[in-house]
Short mmCIF file of C-alpha atoms in Angstrom, two decimals:
data_model
loop_
_atom_site.label_atom_id
_atom_site.label_comp_id
_atom_site.label_asym_id
_atom_site.label_seq_id
_atom_site.Cartn_x
_atom_site.Cartn_y
_atom_site.Cartn_z
CA MET C 1 -89.03 -125.61 -25.15
CA SER C 2 -87.73 -127.08 -21.92
CA ASP C 3 -89.94 -127.79 -18.91
CA LYS C 4 -87.80 -125.41 -16.86
CA PHE C 5 -88.40 -122.56 -19.29
CA THR C 6 -92.07 -123.37 -19.52
CA ARG C 7 -92.64 -123.37 -15.77
CA ARG C 8 -90.65 -120.23 -15.05
CA ASP C 9 -91.99 -118.00 -17.78
CA VAL C 10 -95.60 -119.16 -17.93
CA LEU C 11 -96.06 -118.97 -14.18
CA ARG C 12 -94.23 -115.65 -13.89
CA THR C 13 -96.55 -114.10 -16.46
CA ALA C 14 -99.64 -115.46 -14.73
CA GLY C 15 -98.41 -114.35 -11.34
CA LEU C 16 -97.78 -110.77 -12.48
CA ALA C 17 -101.23 -110.59 -14.00
CA ALA C 18 -102.92 -112.02 -10.96
CA LEU C 19 -101.14 -109.67 -8.56
CA ALA C 20 -102.05 -106.71 -10.71
CA VAL C 21 -105.77 -107.41 -10.89
CA SER C 22 -106.63 -109.31 -7.74
CA ALA C 23 -106.45 -106.40 -5.35
CA GLY C 24 -109.85 -104.77 -5.17
CA ALA C 25 -111.53 -106.73 -7.95
CA CYS C 26 -115.17 -107.41 -7.27
CA ALA C 27 -116.96 -110.72 -7.40
CA SER C 28 -118.83 -109.69 -10.52
CA GLU C 29 -118.47 -106.98 -13.10
CA GLU C 30 -121.68 -105.36 -12.01
CA GLY C 31 -120.40 -105.02 -8.47
CA GLY C 32 -122.08 -107.99 -6.77
CA GLY C 33 -125.65 -108.99 -6.04
CA PRO C 34 -128.07 -110.76 -8.36
CA GLY C 35 -129.53 -107.61 -9.93
CA GLY C 36 -130.98 -107.50 -13.40
CA ALA C 37 -134.42 -108.15 -14.76
CA PRO C 38 -135.95 -111.49 -13.73
CA ALA C 39 -135.76 -114.24 -16.30
CA PRO C 40 -139.12 -114.97 -17.95
CA SER C 41 -140.67 -118.30 -17.06
CA THR C 42 -141.24 -119.24 -20.69
CA GLY C 43 -139.33 -118.95 -23.91
CA ALA C 44 -136.12 -120.77 -22.99
CA PRO C 45 -134.81 -122.97 -25.81
CA GLU C 46 -135.21 -126.72 -25.61
CA GLU C 47 -131.99 -128.49 -24.65
CA THR C 48 -130.59 -131.54 -26.41
CA PHE C 49 -128.56 -134.53 -25.27
CA ALA C 50 -126.46 -136.98 -27.27
CA GLU C 51 -124.81 -140.07 -25.85
CA PRO C 52 -121.04 -139.66 -25.53
CA SER C 53 -118.90 -141.54 -28.04
CA SER C 54 -117.48 -143.71 -25.26
CA LYS C 55 -118.52 -144.79 -21.77
CA LEU C 56 -117.58 -142.23 -19.14
CA SER C 57 -117.10 -142.42 -15.38
CA GLY C 58 -115.24 -140.77 -12.52
CA ASP C 59 -115.05 -137.07 -11.69
CA LEU C 60 -115.11 -134.00 -13.91
CA LYS C 61 -113.85 -130.91 -12.08
CA ILE C 62 -114.80 -127.65 -13.79
CA LEU C 63 -113.50 -124.19 -12.88
CA LEU C 64 -115.06 -121.11 -14.44
CA TRP C 65 -115.72 -117.48 -13.69
CA SER C 66 -118.66 -116.10 -11.77
CA HIS C 67 -120.60 -114.82 -14.75
CA PHE C 68 -121.31 -111.10 -15.01
CA VAL C 69 -124.99 -112.06 -15.45
CA PRO C 70 -125.71 -114.33 -12.44
CA SER C 71 -128.68 -116.10 -14.05
CA HIS C 72 -126.19 -117.84 -16.33
CA ASP C 73 -124.52 -119.59 -13.39
CA GLU C 74 -127.85 -120.78 -11.99
CA TRP C 75 -128.53 -122.40 -15.35
CA PHE C 76 -125.00 -123.72 -15.92
CA ASP C 77 -124.65 -125.50 -12.59
CA LYS C 78 -127.86 -127.48 -13.07
CA PHE C 79 -127.06 -128.06 -16.75
CA ALA C 80 -123.66 -129.57 -15.90
CA LYS C 81 -125.02 -131.74 -13.07
CA ASP C 82 -127.84 -133.03 -15.27
CA TRP C 83 -125.33 -134.04 -17.96
CA GLY C 84 -123.26 -135.82 -15.32
CA ALA C 85 -126.28 -137.74 -14.07
CA LYS C 86 -127.03 -138.95 -17.60
CA THR C 87 -123.43 -139.98 -18.38
CA GLY C 88 -122.31 -141.43 -15.05
CA VAL C 89 -119.86 -138.62 -14.36
CA ASN C 90 -119.61 -136.87 -11.01
CA VAL C 91 -119.49 -133.21 -12.10
CA ILE C 92 -118.02 -130.69 -9.67
CA VAL C 93 -118.41 -127.01 -10.63
CA ASP C 94 -116.43 -124.22 -8.95
CA HIS C 95 -116.99 -120.53 -9.72
CA VAL C 96 -114.49 -117.79 -8.83
CA ASP C 97 -114.12 -114.12 -9.71
CA GLN C 98 -112.53 -113.73 -13.14
CA ALA C 99 -109.59 -111.81 -11.67
CA GLN C 100 -108.63 -114.83 -9.56
CA ILE C 101 -108.59 -117.40 -12.35
CA PRO C 102 -105.04 -116.68 -13.61
CA THR C 103 -103.78 -117.24 -10.06
CA ARG C 104 -105.65 -120.53 -9.81
CA ILE C 105 -104.38 -121.74 -13.19
CA ALA C 106 -100.77 -120.94 -12.27
CA ALA C 107 -101.07 -122.68 -8.92
CA GLU C 108 -102.66 -125.81 -10.38
CA ILE C 109 -100.13 -126.05 -13.21
CA GLN C 110 -97.28 -125.74 -10.75
CA ALA C 111 -98.83 -128.35 -8.46
CA GLY C 112 -99.65 -130.68 -11.34
CA GLN C 113 -103.18 -131.22 -10.08
CA GLY C 114 -106.52 -129.51 -9.86
CA HIS C 115 -109.41 -128.99 -12.24
CA ASP C 116 -109.86 -130.97 -15.44
CA VAL C 117 -111.19 -128.08 -17.50
CA ILE C 118 -110.93 -124.34 -16.86
CA GLN C 119 -112.73 -121.43 -18.50
CA TYR C 120 -111.46 -117.86 -18.71
CA ILE C 121 -112.84 -114.76 -20.44
CA ALA C 122 -109.73 -113.75 -22.42
CA THR C 123 -107.05 -115.54 -24.36
CA LEU C 124 -104.96 -118.04 -22.40
CA SER C 125 -102.28 -118.38 -25.06
CA GLN C 126 -99.50 -117.86 -22.51
CA TYR C 127 -100.33 -121.30 -21.07
CA GLU C 128 -99.81 -123.15 -24.35
CA PRO C 129 -96.88 -125.30 -23.10
CA SER C 130 -98.94 -126.50 -20.12
CA VAL C 131 -102.23 -127.49 -21.76
CA LEU C 132 -103.53 -130.14 -24.14
CA ASN C 133 -104.03 -129.55 -27.84
CA MET C 134 -107.78 -129.12 -28.46
CA LYS C 135 -107.59 -129.60 -32.23
CA ASP C 136 -109.64 -132.79 -32.15
CA LEU C 137 -112.41 -131.01 -30.26
CA VAL C 138 -112.43 -128.03 -32.64
CA ASP C 139 -112.42 -130.36 -35.65
CA GLU C 140 -115.41 -132.26 -34.26
CA ALA C 141 -117.28 -129.03 -33.54
CA ASN C 142 -116.60 -127.76 -37.07
CA LYS C 143 -117.78 -131.08 -38.48
CA ARG C 144 -121.06 -130.77 -36.60
CA TRP C 145 -121.82 -127.07 -36.94
CA GLY C 146 -119.68 -125.56 -39.71
CA GLN C 147 -116.63 -123.32 -39.44
CA GLN C 148 -115.82 -121.66 -36.14
CA LEU C 149 -115.82 -117.86 -36.16
CA ASP C 150 -112.43 -116.52 -37.18
CA LEU C 151 -112.49 -114.20 -34.15
CA CYS C 152 -112.66 -117.23 -31.85
CA ARG C 153 -110.19 -119.26 -33.88
CA LYS C 154 -107.57 -116.50 -33.78
CA SER C 155 -108.02 -116.35 -30.01
CA SER C 156 -107.42 -120.05 -29.42
CA PHE C 157 -105.08 -121.28 -32.18
CA ASN C 158 -101.34 -120.73 -32.62
CA PRO C 159 -100.43 -120.86 -36.33
CA ALA C 160 -96.73 -121.08 -35.46
CA THR C 161 -97.20 -124.45 -33.73
CA GLY C 162 -100.49 -125.65 -35.22
CA LYS C 163 -101.86 -126.10 -31.69
CA PHE C 164 -105.28 -125.17 -30.36
CA TYR C 165 -104.20 -124.22 -26.86
CA SER C 166 -107.84 -123.67 -25.94
CA TYR C 167 -111.37 -124.28 -27.12
CA SER C 168 -113.39 -121.15 -27.86
CA PRO C 169 -117.13 -121.78 -28.29
CA GLY C 170 -118.32 -118.23 -27.69
CA TRP C 171 -117.65 -114.53 -27.30
CA VAL C 172 -119.27 -111.27 -26.15
CA PRO C 173 -119.41 -107.92 -28.01
CA ASP C 174 -118.03 -104.71 -26.45
CA PRO C 175 -120.26 -101.75 -27.38
CA GLY C 176 -120.34 -98.23 -26.01
CA ASN C 177 -122.90 -97.65 -23.23
CA TYR C 178 -124.13 -94.06 -22.93
CA ARG C 179 -126.68 -92.08 -20.88
CA LYS C 180 -129.07 -90.55 -23.38
CA SER C 181 -130.27 -87.81 -21.01
CA LEU C 182 -126.68 -86.61 -20.63
CA TRP C 183 -125.68 -86.76 -24.28
CA GLU C 184 -128.80 -85.05 -25.71
CA PRO C 185 -128.00 -81.63 -24.18
CA ALA C 186 -124.43 -82.02 -25.50
CA GLY C 187 -125.79 -82.40 -29.04
CA PHE C 188 -125.45 -86.18 -29.41
CA GLY C 189 -128.86 -87.65 -28.60
CA ASN C 190 -128.03 -90.89 -30.38
CA GLY C 191 -124.63 -91.16 -28.73
CA PRO C 192 -121.18 -90.57 -30.24
CA THR C 193 -120.25 -92.34 -33.47
CA THR C 194 -116.60 -91.27 -33.69
CA TRP C 195 -113.73 -90.75 -31.27
CA ASP C 196 -113.81 -87.04 -32.09
CA GLU C 197 -117.50 -86.88 -31.12
CA LEU C 198 -116.69 -88.72 -27.91
CA LEU C 199 -114.12 -86.09 -27.02
CA THR C 200 -116.44 -83.20 -27.85
CA GLY C 201 -119.51 -84.60 -26.11
CA ALA C 202 -117.79 -86.04 -23.05
CA SER C 203 -115.86 -82.80 -22.48
CA GLU C 204 -119.07 -80.77 -22.61
CA ILE C 205 -120.86 -83.14 -20.21
CA LYS C 206 -117.94 -82.99 -17.76
CA LYS C 207 -117.86 -79.18 -17.99
CA SER C 208 -121.60 -78.48 -17.82
CA GLN C 209 -122.87 -81.40 -15.70
CA ASN C 210 -119.74 -82.51 -13.83
CA ILE C 211 -120.21 -86.14 -14.87
CA GLN C 212 -117.13 -87.83 -16.20
CA LEU C 213 -116.39 -90.33 -18.94
CA GLY C 214 -115.60 -93.91 -17.91
CA LEU C 215 -112.67 -95.35 -19.88
CA GLY C 216 -110.05 -97.01 -17.69
CA MET C 217 -106.28 -96.86 -17.92
CA SER C 218 -105.49 -99.38 -15.20
CA GLN C 219 -104.28 -102.94 -14.80
CA GLU C 220 -107.59 -104.68 -15.50
CA ILE C 221 -109.27 -106.39 -18.41
CA ASP C 222 -111.60 -103.60 -19.60
CA SER C 223 -108.74 -101.12 -19.92
CA ASN C 224 -106.86 -103.71 -21.96
CA MET C 225 -109.80 -103.96 -24.37
CA ILE C 226 -110.79 -100.34 -24.89
CA LEU C 227 -107.25 -99.01 -25.32
CA ARG C 228 -106.56 -101.55 -28.05
CA ALA C 229 -109.79 -100.52 -29.77
CA LEU C 230 -108.57 -96.92 -29.75
CA MET C 231 -105.20 -97.99 -31.19
CA TRP C 232 -106.83 -99.98 -33.99
CA SER C 233 -109.06 -97.04 -34.87
CA TYR C 234 -105.88 -95.00 -35.45
CA GLY C 235 -104.28 -97.76 -37.52
CA ALA C 236 -101.96 -98.85 -34.71
CA SER C 237 -101.38 -102.33 -33.27
CA GLU C 238 -98.94 -104.36 -31.22
CA GLN C 239 -98.12 -106.61 -34.19
CA ASP C 240 -98.87 -107.01 -37.87
CA GLU C 241 -100.53 -110.02 -39.51
CA ASN C 242 -97.13 -111.76 -39.64
CA GLU C 243 -96.52 -111.38 -35.87
CA GLN C 244 -93.90 -108.66 -36.26
CA VAL C 245 -93.94 -105.96 -33.55
CA ILE C 246 -95.07 -102.59 -34.94
CA LEU C 247 -96.12 -100.78 -31.76
CA ASP C 248 -93.60 -97.92 -32.07
CA SER C 249 -95.36 -95.95 -34.80
CA PRO C 250 -96.80 -92.47 -35.44
CA GLU C 251 -100.27 -94.03 -35.31
CA THR C 252 -99.72 -95.36 -31.76
CA VAL C 253 -98.36 -91.99 -30.65
CA ALA C 254 -101.45 -90.26 -32.09
CA ALA C 255 -103.73 -92.63 -30.18
CA VAL C 256 -101.86 -91.96 -26.93
CA GLU C 257 -102.02 -88.21 -27.55
CA TYR C 258 -105.77 -88.47 -28.09
CA MET C 259 -106.32 -90.41 -24.85
CA THR C 260 -104.21 -87.91 -22.93
CA LYS C 261 -106.45 -85.09 -24.17
CA LEU C 262 -109.61 -87.11 -23.45
CA TYR C 263 -108.42 -87.76 -19.90
CA GLN C 264 -107.56 -84.11 -19.28
CA GLN C 265 -110.91 -82.86 -20.54
CA ALA C 266 -113.38 -85.54 -19.49
CA MET C 267 -112.02 -87.84 -16.76
CA THR C 268 -110.53 -87.89 -13.25
CA PRO C 269 -107.55 -89.77 -11.73
CA GLU C 270 -109.72 -92.63 -10.44
CA VAL C 271 -109.51 -94.28 -13.88
CA PHE C 272 -105.90 -95.21 -13.13
CA SER C 273 -106.91 -97.52 -10.26
CA TRP C 274 -110.12 -99.07 -11.55
CA ASN C 275 -110.88 -102.78 -11.43
CA ALA C 276 -113.18 -104.65 -13.81
CA ALA C 277 -116.27 -103.63 -11.83
CA SER C 278 -115.58 -99.92 -11.61
CA ASN C 279 -116.99 -98.65 -14.89
CA ASN C 280 -120.12 -100.81 -14.48
CA GLN C 281 -120.71 -99.59 -10.96
CA GLY C 282 -120.26 -95.98 -12.06
CA LEU C 283 -122.74 -96.31 -14.91
CA VAL C 284 -125.37 -98.03 -12.75
CA ALA C 285 -124.95 -95.39 -10.05
CA GLY C 286 -125.45 -92.60 -12.58
CA LYS C 287 -121.91 -91.26 -12.14
CA LEU C 288 -120.57 -91.88 -15.66
CA SER C 289 -121.75 -90.58 -19.03
CA TYR C 290 -120.24 -93.31 -21.24
CA ILE C 291 -118.39 -96.59 -20.84
CA VAL C 292 -117.27 -99.33 -23.20
CA ASN C 293 -118.51 -102.65 -21.91
CA SER C 294 -120.91 -105.47 -22.51
CA ILE C 295 -124.63 -105.25 -21.69
CA SER C 296 -124.19 -106.55 -18.13
CA ALA C 297 -124.16 -103.18 -16.34
CA TRP C 298 -127.42 -102.26 -18.05
CA ARG C 299 -128.90 -105.65 -17.12
CA THR C 300 -128.00 -105.01 -13.50
CA ALA C 301 -129.54 -101.55 -13.64
CA GLN C 302 -132.80 -103.05 -14.88
CA GLY C 303 -133.27 -104.47 -11.39
CA SER C 304 -131.35 -102.07 -9.18
CA ASN C 305 -131.88 -98.72 -10.90
CA PRO C 306 -134.58 -98.93 -13.62
CA THR C 307 -134.46 -95.20 -14.30
CA VAL C 308 -130.81 -95.44 -15.28
CA ALA C 309 -131.44 -98.67 -17.21
CA ASP C 310 -134.07 -97.02 -19.38
CA ASP C 311 -131.67 -94.12 -19.98
CA VAL C 312 -128.77 -96.34 -21.08
CA PHE C 313 -128.42 -96.88 -24.82
CA PHE C 314 -125.66 -98.39 -26.93
CA VAL C 315 -123.42 -97.58 -29.89
CA PRO C 316 -121.09 -99.83 -31.91
CA ALA C 317 -117.33 -99.32 -32.14
CA LEU C 318 -116.36 -95.67 -32.59
CA LYS C 319 -114.80 -94.56 -35.86
CA GLY C 320 -111.26 -93.24 -35.88
CA PRO C 321 -108.96 -91.99 -38.62
CA LYS C 322 -108.40 -95.51 -39.95
CA ALA C 323 -111.08 -97.91 -38.67
CA ALA C 324 -114.01 -98.60 -36.35
CA LEU C 325 -113.13 -101.71 -34.36
CA ALA C 326 -113.68 -103.01 -30.85
CA ALA C 327 -112.07 -105.92 -29.07
CA GLN C 328 -114.39 -108.68 -28.00
CA HIS C 329 -115.48 -107.89 -24.45
CA VAL C 330 -115.26 -111.53 -23.42
CA LEU C 331 -113.60 -114.35 -25.35
CA TYR C 332 -114.30 -117.75 -23.86
CA ASN C 333 -111.17 -119.90 -23.59
CA TRP C 334 -111.61 -123.40 -22.18
CA ILE C 335 -108.32 -125.18 -21.44
CA ILE C 336 -107.52 -128.72 -20.32
CA PRO C 337 -104.26 -128.71 -18.32
CA ASN C 338 -101.70 -131.44 -18.99
CA HIS C 339 -102.37 -132.84 -15.51
CA ALA C 340 -106.12 -133.33 -16.11
CA LYS C 341 -107.52 -136.78 -15.37
CA GLY C 342 -111.02 -136.42 -16.78
CA VAL C 343 -109.95 -135.53 -20.32
CA ASP C 344 -112.56 -137.60 -22.19
CA ALA C 345 -115.35 -136.35 -19.96
CA ALA C 346 -114.15 -132.76 -20.34
CA LYS C 347 -114.24 -132.91 -24.13
CA GLU C 348 -117.62 -134.64 -24.23
CA PHE C 349 -119.06 -132.06 -21.84
CA LEU C 350 -117.72 -129.16 -23.91
CA LEU C 351 -119.41 -130.58 -27.01
CA HIS C 352 -122.66 -130.93 -25.06
CA TYR C 353 -122.32 -127.36 -23.77
CA THR C 354 -121.63 -126.06 -27.28
CA ALA C 355 -124.57 -127.95 -28.75
CA ASN C 356 -126.79 -126.15 -26.23
CA PHE C 357 -125.27 -122.71 -26.64
CA ALA C 358 -128.71 -121.27 -27.32
CA SER C 359 -129.44 -121.93 -23.66
CA ALA C 360 -126.20 -120.20 -22.64
CA THR C 361 -127.21 -117.18 -24.72
CA TYR C 362 -130.72 -117.11 -23.31
CA HIS C 363 -129.85 -117.67 -19.66
CA SER C 364 -127.05 -115.08 -19.85
CA LYS C 365 -129.78 -112.67 -20.98
CA LEU C 366 -128.26 -112.36 -24.46
CA TYR C 367 -124.76 -111.75 -23.13
CA ASP C 368 -123.05 -114.86 -24.58
CA PHE C 369 -122.75 -115.21 -28.37
CA SER C 370 -121.91 -118.51 -30.09
CA ALA C 371 -118.88 -119.20 -32.28
CA TRP C 372 -121.26 -121.23 -34.45
CA ALA C 373 -124.17 -118.79 -34.29
CA ASP C 374 -125.95 -119.70 -37.53
CA LYS C 375 -126.34 -123.34 -36.56
CA LEU C 376 -126.64 -123.11 -32.79
CA THR C 377 -128.46 -119.88 -31.94
CA PRO C 378 -131.02 -119.38 -34.72
CA SER C 379 -133.31 -117.35 -32.42
CA ARG C 380 -130.62 -114.90 -31.32
CA ASP C 381 -131.49 -112.11 -33.76
CA ALA C 382 -135.18 -112.39 -32.95
CA TRP C 383 -134.35 -112.07 -29.24
CA LEU C 384 -132.21 -109.01 -29.97
CA ASP C 385 -135.08 -107.43 -31.93
CA SER C 386 -137.55 -108.11 -29.12
CA ASP C 387 -135.70 -108.56 -25.83
CA PRO C 388 -137.27 -111.30 -23.66
CA PHE C 389 -135.94 -109.61 -20.52
CA GLY C 390 -137.69 -106.26 -20.49
CA ALA C 391 -135.60 -103.82 -22.53
CA LYS C 392 -137.22 -100.42 -23.09
CA PRO C 393 -137.59 -100.10 -26.01
CA ALA C 394 -137.78 -103.82 -26.76
CA ASN C 395 -135.39 -103.50 -29.73
CA LYS C 396 -132.66 -101.71 -27.77
CA LEU C 397 -130.18 -104.52 -28.55
CA SER C 398 -130.97 -104.89 -32.26
CA PHE C 399 -127.68 -103.20 -33.19
CA LEU C 400 -125.80 -106.23 -31.82
CA LYS C 401 -126.95 -108.32 -34.77
CA ASP C 402 -124.10 -106.72 -36.74
CA SER C 403 -121.55 -106.72 -33.91
CA LEU C 404 -119.25 -109.22 -35.58
CA SER C 405 -118.51 -106.70 -38.34
CA TRP C 406 -116.93 -104.27 -35.84
CA SER C 407 -115.37 -106.78 -33.44
CA THR C 408 -111.95 -108.40 -33.59
CA ASN C 409 -109.51 -110.44 -31.54
CA ILE C 410 -106.75 -109.42 -29.17
CA GLY C 411 -103.59 -109.38 -31.29
CA HIS C 412 -105.39 -107.99 -34.36
CA PRO C 413 -104.49 -108.19 -37.20
CA GLY C 414 -102.50 -111.28 -36.18
CA PRO C 415 -103.33 -114.15 -33.81
CA ALA C 416 -103.45 -114.16 -30.01
CA SER C 417 -100.07 -115.87 -29.60
CA THR C 418 -98.19 -116.66 -26.41
CA ALA C 419 -96.43 -113.30 -26.77
CA ILE C 420 -99.71 -111.44 -27.17
CA GLY C 421 -101.04 -113.32 -24.14
CA GLU C 422 -98.13 -112.19 -21.99
CA VAL C 423 -98.34 -108.58 -23.18
CA PHE C 424 -102.07 -108.60 -22.44
CA ASN C 425 -101.74 -110.16 -19.01
CA THR C 426 -98.91 -107.89 -17.89
CA PHE C 427 -100.84 -104.75 -18.93
CA VAL C 428 -98.16 -103.19 -21.10
CA ILE C 429 -100.72 -101.24 -23.15
CA PRO C 430 -102.73 -99.70 -20.24
CA ASN C 431 -99.44 -98.77 -18.55
CA MET C 432 -98.28 -97.05 -21.73
CA PHE C 433 -101.41 -94.90 -21.96
CA ALA C 434 -101.44 -94.15 -18.22
CA ARG C 435 -97.82 -92.93 -18.16
CA ALA C 436 -98.57 -90.38 -20.85
CA ALA C 437 -101.93 -89.30 -19.44
CA ARG C 438 -100.40 -88.73 -15.98
CA GLY C 439 -97.53 -86.75 -17.49
CA GLU C 440 -94.87 -89.26 -16.42
CA ALA C 441 -93.59 -89.53 -19.98
CA SER C 442 -94.30 -87.90 -23.32
CA PRO C 443 -96.55 -89.91 -25.64
CA GLN C 444 -93.52 -90.61 -27.82
CA GLN C 445 -91.43 -91.88 -24.90
CA ALA C 446 -94.28 -93.92 -23.42
CA VAL C 447 -94.76 -95.66 -26.77
CA LYS C 448 -91.04 -96.26 -27.26
CA ASP C 449 -90.67 -97.79 -23.78
CA ALA C 450 -93.72 -100.00 -24.27
CA ALA C 451 -92.42 -101.17 -27.64
CA GLN C 452 -89.15 -102.26 -26.02
CA GLN C 453 -91.12 -104.35 -23.52
CA VAL C 454 -93.24 -105.90 -26.26
CA ASN C 455 -90.19 -106.70 -28.39
CA ALA C 456 -88.52 -108.45 -25.46
CA VAL C 457 -91.61 -110.60 -24.91
CA PHE C 458 -91.87 -111.50 -28.59
CA ASN C 459 -88.16 -112.31 -28.85
CA LYS C 460 -88.39 -114.67 -25.89
CA TRP C 461 -91.37 -116.61 -27.22
CA ARG C 462 -90.10 -116.56 -30.81
CA ALA C 463 -86.86 -118.13 -29.66
CA ALA C 464 -88.94 -120.85 -28.01
CA GLY C 465 -90.72 -121.56 -31.32
CA LEU C 466 -94.11 -120.32 -30.10
CA VAL C 467 -94.37 -117.13 -32.18
CA GLY C 468 -94.20 -116.95 -35.95
CA GLY C 469 -92.53 -114.41 -38.19
#
């Protein structure tokens, strides 16, 4: 692939994504402010330190998102600085809203300078030509802690090229969040378990209590996740396991028809213009009956609206005609751009961070899950059974112990390739659902048009040797 092709297509994709999500996106998913239950003063795991394999010096510039649970960033900043003090590295940490990171990556790649290591919360496969291969880092992590979760591997490795375009040490589940007091009168006191129950219950709540459902169909990350989960539950997908496009199918049409009905009976037009904070803000404010998201909105409500927090409960992925699957809510991708200067320091720091992932899990208030959970977060299940941060009841998060069984990667059942990355970051799937729900196209036509877009993206990257099949 030529440098000219790389620069034009990678940066164009990033620019489209950034323009689509930057307008109106909030600084955090919860809608800003520290919020949440206070961290307990005891119980945090002991952190470890190992001398780097070689002497380090100079600067290490880190760019990462402003975490949806702010206590994580308080911990991370000190954690990174402390490692720098021990290794002789001047660590500089910058946090920005997750919606701004694609813009920053594109700008730094084009300029050929900037941060040494960058973290994002979804696959960054579209940047493969512009980043270093992280295979040596993944191999070392697997040597130390066993095999990386397949979910994380599929979201950071391109089987067509054999390149780890990113390093993925962790992920976050994406359960349903529901208001128990609203769903009990509708006949579902334990929340919906299927997509049909969601339609029945949410429609009744909207009709009798005038409180809507909160599933987005807009150009933002949560819409991208939930609409794929719906497709998978119907047996639909963008690609098969061999990276062949299969979007134009009766199963996809059925999923779009379902969402159109769900919108008409249980939602309002605001879902077409939501940003990543909108569903969280609506749940915390008591204006939504059900959302699909991580636990961060509930954590915020613990501090800002305890009555709502105690009323929020969770369900795993909803069952459809074919499956019960959810996309990971967050998938950590750490990349090292080709222009990075502090490469050795970046890799050593990422190993140190991974080795202490129990602290990341704890200080994110059980938001972050490790890709090497058995070895690195042995207390996680005990924390989920008895929440250290004030859940009522204390075992409210116990169901997350089995979350891996109903979670999968973007691109399922195949890998998150460069083509999948571009489709994801240009919001082809949310646009497809929105066109049908708004009546701009029939479900059949919306699917056919989206499939043409997806095929064009796949053909481009396949011709460049970056997609298999």
